[in-house]
mmCIF file of N, CA and C in Angstrom:
data_model
loop_
_atom_site.group_PDB
_atom_site.id
_atom_site.type_symbol
_atom_site.label_atom_id
_atom_site.label_comp_id
_atom_site.label_asym_id
_atom_site.label_seq_id
_atom_site.Cartn_x
_atom_site.Cartn_y
_atom_site.Cartn_z
ATOM 1 N N MET T 6 106.304 95.308 65.625
ATOM 2 C CA MET T 6 106.624 95.046 64.152
ATOM 3 C C MET T 6 107.155 93.737 63.939
ATOM 4 N N GLN T 7 107.736 93.216 64.703
ATOM 5 C CA GLN T 7 108.351 91.942 64.661
ATOM 6 C C GLN T 7 107.183 90.834 64.689
ATOM 7 N N GLN T 8 106.227 91.056 65.551
ATOM 8 C CA GLN T 8 105.000 90.161 65.550
ATOM 9 C C GLN T 8 104.374 90.056 64.333
ATOM 10 N N LEU T 9 104.246 91.297 63.478
ATOM 11 C CA LEU T 9 103.538 91.296 62.204
ATOM 12 C C LEU T 9 104.564 90.459 61.297
ATOM 13 N N THR T 10 105.700 90.681 61.272
ATOM 14 C CA THR T 10 106.667 89.956 60.420
ATOM 15 C C THR T 10 106.592 88.485 60.615
ATOM 16 N N ASP T 11 106.600 88.052 61.854
ATOM 17 C CA ASP T 11 106.408 86.680 62.173
ATOM 18 C C ASP T 11 105.027 86.120 61.765
ATOM 19 N N LEU T 12 103.972 86.794 61.992
ATOM 20 C CA LEU T 12 102.502 86.229 61.771
ATOM 21 C C LEU T 12 102.442 86.129 60.315
ATOM 22 N N PHE T 13 102.831 87.031 59.611
ATOM 23 C CA PHE T 13 102.598 87.046 58.128
ATOM 24 C C PHE T 13 103.720 86.607 57.225
ATOM 25 N N ARG T 14 104.883 86.395 57.969
ATOM 26 C CA ARG T 14 105.850 85.793 57.207
ATOM 27 C C ARG T 14 106.383 86.956 56.248
ATOM 28 N N ILE T 15 106.476 88.089 56.715
ATOM 29 C CA ILE T 15 106.731 89.382 55.721
ATOM 30 C C ILE T 15 108.199 89.564 55.431
ATOM 31 N N ASP T 16 108.774 89.745 54.459
ATOM 32 C CA ASP T 16 110.050 90.255 54.187
ATOM 33 C C ASP T 16 109.917 91.698 53.569
ATOM 34 N N TRP T 17 109.977 92.673 54.442
ATOM 35 C CA TRP T 17 109.640 94.040 54.173
ATOM 36 C C TRP T 17 110.258 94.711 53.036
ATOM 37 N N ARG T 18 111.484 94.060 52.740
ATOM 38 C CA ARG T 18 112.198 94.564 51.505
ATOM 39 C C ARG T 18 111.392 94.255 50.198
ATOM 40 N N GLN T 19 110.794 93.018 50.382
ATOM 41 C CA GLN T 19 110.124 92.501 49.046
ATOM 42 C C GLN T 19 108.837 93.352 48.992
ATOM 43 N N GLU T 20 108.158 93.491 50.080
ATOM 44 C CA GLU T 20 106.702 94.133 50.165
ATOM 45 C C GLU T 20 106.799 95.645 49.818
ATOM 46 N N ALA T 21 108.027 96.149 49.970
ATOM 47 C CA ALA T 21 108.010 97.775 49.988
ATOM 48 C C ALA T 21 107.265 98.486 48.806
ATOM 49 N N VAL T 22 107.391 97.867 47.682
ATOM 50 C CA VAL T 22 106.873 98.570 46.431
ATOM 51 C C VAL T 22 105.235 98.461 46.524
ATOM 52 N N GLY T 23 104.723 97.254 46.991
ATOM 53 C CA GLY T 23 103.302 97.019 47.069
ATOM 54 C C GLY T 23 102.685 98.096 48.258
ATOM 55 N N LEU T 24 103.466 97.858 49.269
ATOM 56 C CA LEU T 24 102.972 98.812 50.539
ATOM 57 C C LEU T 24 102.880 100.383 49.997
ATOM 58 N N ILE T 25 103.920 100.788 49.394
ATOM 59 C CA ILE T 25 104.113 102.090 49.035
ATOM 60 C C ILE T 25 102.816 102.573 47.996
ATOM 61 N N GLY T 26 102.860 101.462 47.110
ATOM 62 C CA GLY T 26 101.670 101.852 46.110
ATOM 63 C C GLY T 26 100.329 101.668 46.717
ATOM 64 N N GLY T 27 100.002 100.901 47.679
ATOM 65 C CA GLY T 27 98.739 100.823 48.409
ATOM 66 C C GLY T 27 98.532 102.196 49.210
ATOM 67 N N ALA T 28 99.694 102.459 49.915
ATOM 68 C CA ALA T 28 99.593 103.764 50.853
ATOM 69 C C ALA T 28 99.152 105.096 49.657
ATOM 70 N N LEU T 29 99.917 105.051 48.508
ATOM 71 C CA LEU T 29 99.496 106.158 47.626
ATOM 72 C C LEU T 29 98.181 106.000 47.141
ATOM 73 N N PHE T 30 97.476 104.599 46.817
ATOM 74 C CA PHE T 30 96.240 104.467 46.232
ATOM 75 C C PHE T 30 95.315 105.022 47.306
ATOM 76 N N PHE T 31 95.511 104.686 48.698
ATOM 77 C CA PHE T 31 94.555 105.050 49.736
ATOM 78 C C PHE T 31 94.688 106.624 50.008
ATOM 79 N N GLY T 32 96.025 107.076 49.810
ATOM 80 C CA GLY T 32 96.225 108.546 50.134
ATOM 81 C C GLY T 32 95.412 109.377 49.169
ATOM 82 N N SER T 33 95.414 108.902 47.775
ATOM 83 C CA SER T 33 94.748 109.714 46.740
ATOM 84 C C SER T 33 93.197 109.811 47.005
ATOM 85 N N TRP T 34 92.754 108.845 47.795
ATOM 86 C CA TRP T 34 91.329 109.056 48.169
ATOM 87 C C TRP T 34 91.162 110.034 49.236
ATOM 88 N N LEU T 35 92.200 110.120 50.256
ATOM 89 C CA LEU T 35 92.254 111.093 51.342
ATOM 90 C C LEU T 35 92.321 112.360 50.729
ATOM 91 N N LEU T 36 93.188 112.563 49.807
ATOM 92 C CA LEU T 36 93.295 113.821 49.066
ATOM 93 C C LEU T 36 92.185 114.339 48.545
ATOM 94 N N GLN T 37 91.490 113.329 47.787
ATOM 95 C CA GLN T 37 90.162 113.677 46.863
ATOM 96 C C GLN T 37 89.052 114.253 48.091
ATOM 97 N N ALA T 38 88.965 113.561 49.006
ATOM 98 C CA ALA T 38 88.040 113.782 50.206
ATOM 99 C C ALA T 38 88.264 115.168 50.708
ATOM 100 N N TRP T 39 89.540 115.593 50.975
ATOM 101 C CA TRP T 39 89.943 116.732 51.576
ATOM 102 C C TRP T 39 89.686 117.985 50.592
ATOM 103 N N GLU T 40 90.177 117.842 49.258
ATOM 104 C CA GLU T 40 89.966 118.788 48.404
ATOM 105 C C GLU T 40 88.474 119.049 48.116
ATOM 106 N N SER T 41 87.568 117.985 48.121
ATOM 107 C CA SER T 41 86.062 118.036 48.189
ATOM 108 C C SER T 41 85.468 118.670 49.217
ATOM 109 N N ARG T 42 85.985 118.442 50.408
ATOM 110 C CA ARG T 42 85.480 119.337 51.527
ATOM 111 C C ARG T 42 85.698 120.534 51.676
ATOM 112 N N ARG T 43 86.993 121.128 51.132
ATOM 113 C CA ARG T 43 87.374 122.337 50.972
ATOM 114 C C ARG T 43 86.609 123.073 50.030
ATOM 115 N N ALA T 44 86.277 122.452 48.906
ATOM 116 C CA ALA T 44 85.550 123.196 47.800
ATOM 117 C C ALA T 44 83.978 123.085 47.934
ATOM 118 N N GLY T 45 83.557 122.292 48.895
ATOM 119 C CA GLY T 45 82.118 122.283 49.266
ATOM 120 C C GLY T 45 81.245 121.462 48.045
ATOM 121 N N ARG T 46 82.086 120.892 47.308
ATOM 122 C CA ARG T 46 81.556 119.874 46.201
ATOM 123 C C ARG T 46 82.464 118.828 45.909
ATOM 124 N N SER T 47 82.123 117.742 44.952
ATOM 125 C CA SER T 47 82.906 116.734 44.660
ATOM 126 C C SER T 47 84.031 117.279 43.802
ATOM 127 N N VAL T 48 85.209 117.085 43.964
ATOM 128 C CA VAL T 48 86.389 117.482 43.191
ATOM 129 C C VAL T 48 87.406 116.274 42.964
ATOM 130 N N VAL T 49 87.859 116.114 41.681
ATOM 131 C CA VAL T 49 88.829 115.201 41.353
ATOM 132 C C VAL T 49 89.887 116.146 40.554
ATOM 133 N N SER T 50 91.015 116.179 41.142
ATOM 134 C CA SER T 50 92.064 117.181 40.884
ATOM 135 C C SER T 50 92.996 116.382 39.863
ATOM 136 N N THR T 51 93.892 117.346 39.336
ATOM 137 C CA THR T 51 95.089 116.766 38.520
ATOM 138 C C THR T 51 95.952 115.970 39.490
ATOM 139 N N ARG T 52 96.109 116.377 40.906
ATOM 140 C CA ARG T 52 97.033 115.815 41.700
ATOM 141 C C ARG T 52 96.538 114.295 42.181
ATOM 142 N N PHE T 53 95.024 114.206 42.086
ATOM 143 C CA PHE T 53 94.590 112.778 42.368
ATOM 144 C C PHE T 53 94.911 111.951 41.267
ATOM 145 N N PHE T 54 94.798 112.304 39.936
ATOM 146 C CA PHE T 54 95.252 111.434 38.967
ATOM 147 C C PHE T 54 96.815 111.197 38.958
ATOM 148 N N VAL T 55 97.594 112.058 39.126
ATOM 149 C CA VAL T 55 98.985 111.721 39.168
ATOM 150 C C VAL T 55 99.307 110.899 40.362
ATOM 151 N N ILE T 56 98.685 110.903 41.520
ATOM 152 C CA ILE T 56 99.114 110.029 42.602
ATOM 153 C C ILE T 56 98.638 108.608 42.363
ATOM 154 N N ARG T 57 97.375 108.607 41.723
ATOM 155 C CA ARG T 57 96.649 107.341 41.426
ATOM 156 C C ARG T 57 97.506 106.770 40.280
ATOM 157 N N ALA T 58 97.788 107.393 39.225
ATOM 158 C CA ALA T 58 98.725 106.787 38.190
ATOM 159 C C ALA T 58 100.009 106.111 38.729
ATOM 160 N N LEU T 59 100.582 106.966 39.746
ATOM 161 C CA LEU T 59 101.773 106.356 40.281
ATOM 162 C C LEU T 59 101.495 105.063 41.070
ATOM 163 N N ALA T 60 100.569 105.165 41.907
ATOM 164 C CA ALA T 60 100.086 104.026 42.781
ATOM 165 C C ALA T 60 99.927 102.839 41.861
ATOM 166 N N ALA T 61 99.174 103.078 40.808
ATOM 167 C CA ALA T 61 98.761 102.021 39.816
ATOM 168 C C ALA T 61 99.930 101.326 39.208
ATOM 169 N N ALA T 62 100.839 102.111 38.927
ATOM 170 C CA ALA T 62 102.149 101.614 38.373
ATOM 171 C C ALA T 62 102.890 100.644 39.439
ATOM 172 N N LEU T 63 102.888 101.253 40.709
ATOM 173 C CA LEU T 63 103.786 100.344 41.679
ATOM 174 C C LEU T 63 102.852 99.024 41.992
ATOM 175 N N LEU T 64 101.648 99.111 42.109
ATOM 176 C CA LEU T 64 100.766 97.986 42.308
ATOM 177 C C LEU T 64 100.783 96.993 41.016
ATOM 178 N N ALA T 65 100.895 97.596 39.814
ATOM 179 C CA ALA T 65 101.043 96.548 38.723
ATOM 180 C C ALA T 65 102.509 95.817 38.785
ATOM 181 N N ALA T 66 103.521 96.586 39.357
ATOM 182 C CA ALA T 66 104.786 95.914 39.516
ATOM 183 C C ALA T 66 104.656 94.953 40.636
ATOM 184 N N GLU T 67 104.010 95.107 41.494
ATOM 185 C CA GLU T 67 103.965 94.200 42.704
ATOM 186 C C GLU T 67 103.039 93.001 42.140
ATOM 187 N N GLY T 68 102.077 93.220 41.296
ATOM 188 C CA GLY T 68 101.459 92.081 40.793
ATOM 189 C C GLY T 68 102.213 91.172 39.900
ATOM 190 N N LEU T 69 103.220 91.810 39.218
ATOM 191 C CA LEU T 69 104.260 91.099 38.446
ATOM 192 C C LEU T 69 105.174 90.425 39.363
ATOM 193 N N ARG T 70 105.596 91.095 40.293
ATOM 194 C CA ARG T 70 106.466 90.463 41.362
ATOM 195 C C ARG T 70 105.912 89.293 42.007
ATOM 196 N N THR T 71 104.696 89.241 42.179
ATOM 197 C CA THR T 71 104.089 88.164 43.141
ATOM 198 C C THR T 71 103.455 87.106 42.279
ATOM 199 N N GLY T 72 103.444 87.383 40.897
ATOM 200 C CA GLY T 72 102.990 86.501 39.933
ATOM 201 C C GLY T 72 101.372 86.471 39.836
ATOM 202 N N SER T 73 100.718 87.531 39.933
ATOM 203 C CA SER T 73 99.366 87.590 40.217
ATOM 204 C C SER T 73 98.870 88.429 38.974
ATOM 205 N N PHE T 74 98.457 87.844 37.887
ATOM 206 C CA PHE T 74 98.243 88.358 36.701
ATOM 207 C C PHE T 74 96.826 89.245 36.862
ATOM 208 N N SER T 75 95.904 88.730 37.744
ATOM 209 C CA SER T 75 94.725 89.675 37.965
ATOM 210 C C SER T 75 95.123 91.074 38.542
ATOM 211 N N VAL T 76 96.042 91.029 39.562
ATOM 212 C CA VAL T 76 96.315 92.365 40.166
ATOM 213 C C VAL T 76 97.151 93.220 39.095
ATOM 214 N N PHE T 77 97.985 92.623 38.351
ATOM 215 C CA PHE T 77 98.705 93.353 37.356
ATOM 216 C C PHE T 77 97.799 93.881 36.260
ATOM 217 N N ALA T 78 96.818 92.885 35.760
ATOM 218 C CA ALA T 78 95.860 93.481 34.669
ATOM 219 C C ALA T 78 95.170 94.807 35.201
ATOM 220 N N VAL T 79 94.555 94.538 36.489
ATOM 221 C CA VAL T 79 93.651 95.471 36.853
ATOM 222 C C VAL T 79 94.352 96.861 37.231
ATOM 223 N N MET T 80 95.525 96.718 37.844
ATOM 224 C CA MET T 80 96.584 97.983 38.024
ATOM 225 C C MET T 80 97.007 98.504 36.800
ATOM 226 N N ALA T 81 97.242 97.781 35.855
ATOM 227 C CA ALA T 81 97.932 98.270 34.476
ATOM 228 C C ALA T 81 96.645 99.126 33.856
ATOM 229 N N ALA T 82 95.463 98.524 33.798
ATOM 230 C CA ALA T 82 94.353 99.174 33.231
ATOM 231 C C ALA T 82 94.107 100.423 34.005
ATOM 232 N N THR T 83 94.033 100.384 35.203
ATOM 233 C CA THR T 83 93.744 101.712 36.077
ATOM 234 C C THR T 83 94.807 102.638 35.818
ATOM 235 N N GLY T 84 96.104 102.318 35.552
ATOM 236 C CA GLY T 84 97.219 103.326 35.294
ATOM 237 C C GLY T 84 96.845 103.967 34.043
ATOM 238 N N LEU T 85 96.536 103.202 32.928
ATOM 239 C CA LEU T 85 96.343 103.659 31.761
ATOM 240 C C LEU T 85 95.043 104.658 31.831
ATOM 241 N N LEU T 86 94.046 104.311 32.445
ATOM 242 C CA LEU T 86 92.936 105.308 32.632
ATOM 243 C C LEU T 86 93.206 106.464 33.268
ATOM 244 N N MET T 87 94.088 106.306 34.398
ATOM 245 C CA MET T 87 94.474 107.558 35.130
ATOM 246 C C MET T 87 95.319 108.401 34.264
ATOM 247 N N LEU T 88 96.250 107.986 33.387
ATOM 248 C CA LEU T 88 97.053 108.843 32.533
ATOM 249 C C LEU T 88 96.098 109.490 31.531
ATOM 250 N N TYR T 89 95.006 108.790 31.002
ATOM 251 C CA TYR T 89 94.175 109.324 30.124
ATOM 252 C C TYR T 89 93.433 110.576 30.723
ATOM 253 N N ASN T 90 92.938 110.257 31.811
ATOM 254 C CA ASN T 90 92.260 111.441 32.645
ATOM 255 C C ASN T 90 93.217 112.563 32.829
ATOM 256 N N LEU T 91 94.432 112.245 33.282
ATOM 257 C CA LEU T 91 95.318 113.315 33.508
ATOM 258 C C LEU T 91 95.617 114.050 32.354
ATOM 259 N N ARG T 92 95.766 113.539 31.076
ATOM 260 C CA ARG T 92 95.830 114.058 29.909
ATOM 261 C C ARG T 92 94.697 115.035 29.652
ATOM 262 N N LEU T 93 93.523 114.705 30.018
ATOM 263 C CA LEU T 93 92.220 115.528 29.826
ATOM 264 C C LEU T 93 92.315 116.568 30.729
ATOM 265 N N THR T 94 92.594 116.429 32.009
ATOM 266 C CA THR T 94 92.688 117.550 32.856
ATOM 267 C C THR T 94 93.723 118.598 32.647
ATOM 268 N N LEU T 95 94.894 118.185 32.001
ATOM 269 C CA LEU T 95 95.801 119.108 31.773
ATOM 270 C C LEU T 95 95.498 119.974 30.417
ATOM 271 N N ARG T 96 94.692 119.479 29.594
ATOM 272 C CA ARG T 96 94.308 120.140 28.419
ATOM 273 C C ARG T 96 93.077 120.878 28.587
ATOM 274 N N THR T 97 92.343 120.791 29.765
ATOM 275 C CA THR T 97 91.108 121.648 29.953
ATOM 276 C C THR T 97 91.484 123.164 30.624
ATOM 277 N N PRO T 98 91.183 124.032 29.893
ATOM 278 C CA PRO T 98 91.422 125.405 30.619
ATOM 279 C C PRO T 98 90.879 125.585 31.947
ATOM 280 N N ARG T 99 91.617 126.156 32.837
ATOM 281 C CA ARG T 99 91.183 126.488 34.032
ATOM 282 C C ARG T 99 90.060 127.673 34.136
ATOM 283 N N ASP T 100 89.257 127.651 35.282
ATOM 284 C CA ASP T 100 88.169 128.762 35.142
ATOM 285 C C ASP T 100 89.068 130.143 35.607
#
């Protein structure tokens, strides 16, 4: 771990929000693949949208922290889209 810190000059306290957001973003895809495999068809669940919205919020905050407007803009737009999809899935009656 120290070698990574030295190599990339990482301050883990500053990087925590972005790393957690990235882990959630990747984890949402793992969840989607697992749920799809179990269902035998492509599935995008309410949990996927919740995790993805949280990840987008954390990554947008990381974009602000690092001064990257492009990361902020893409993640903020992604977050809004995930909240919209979450609203639709919560309004849709279950089978």
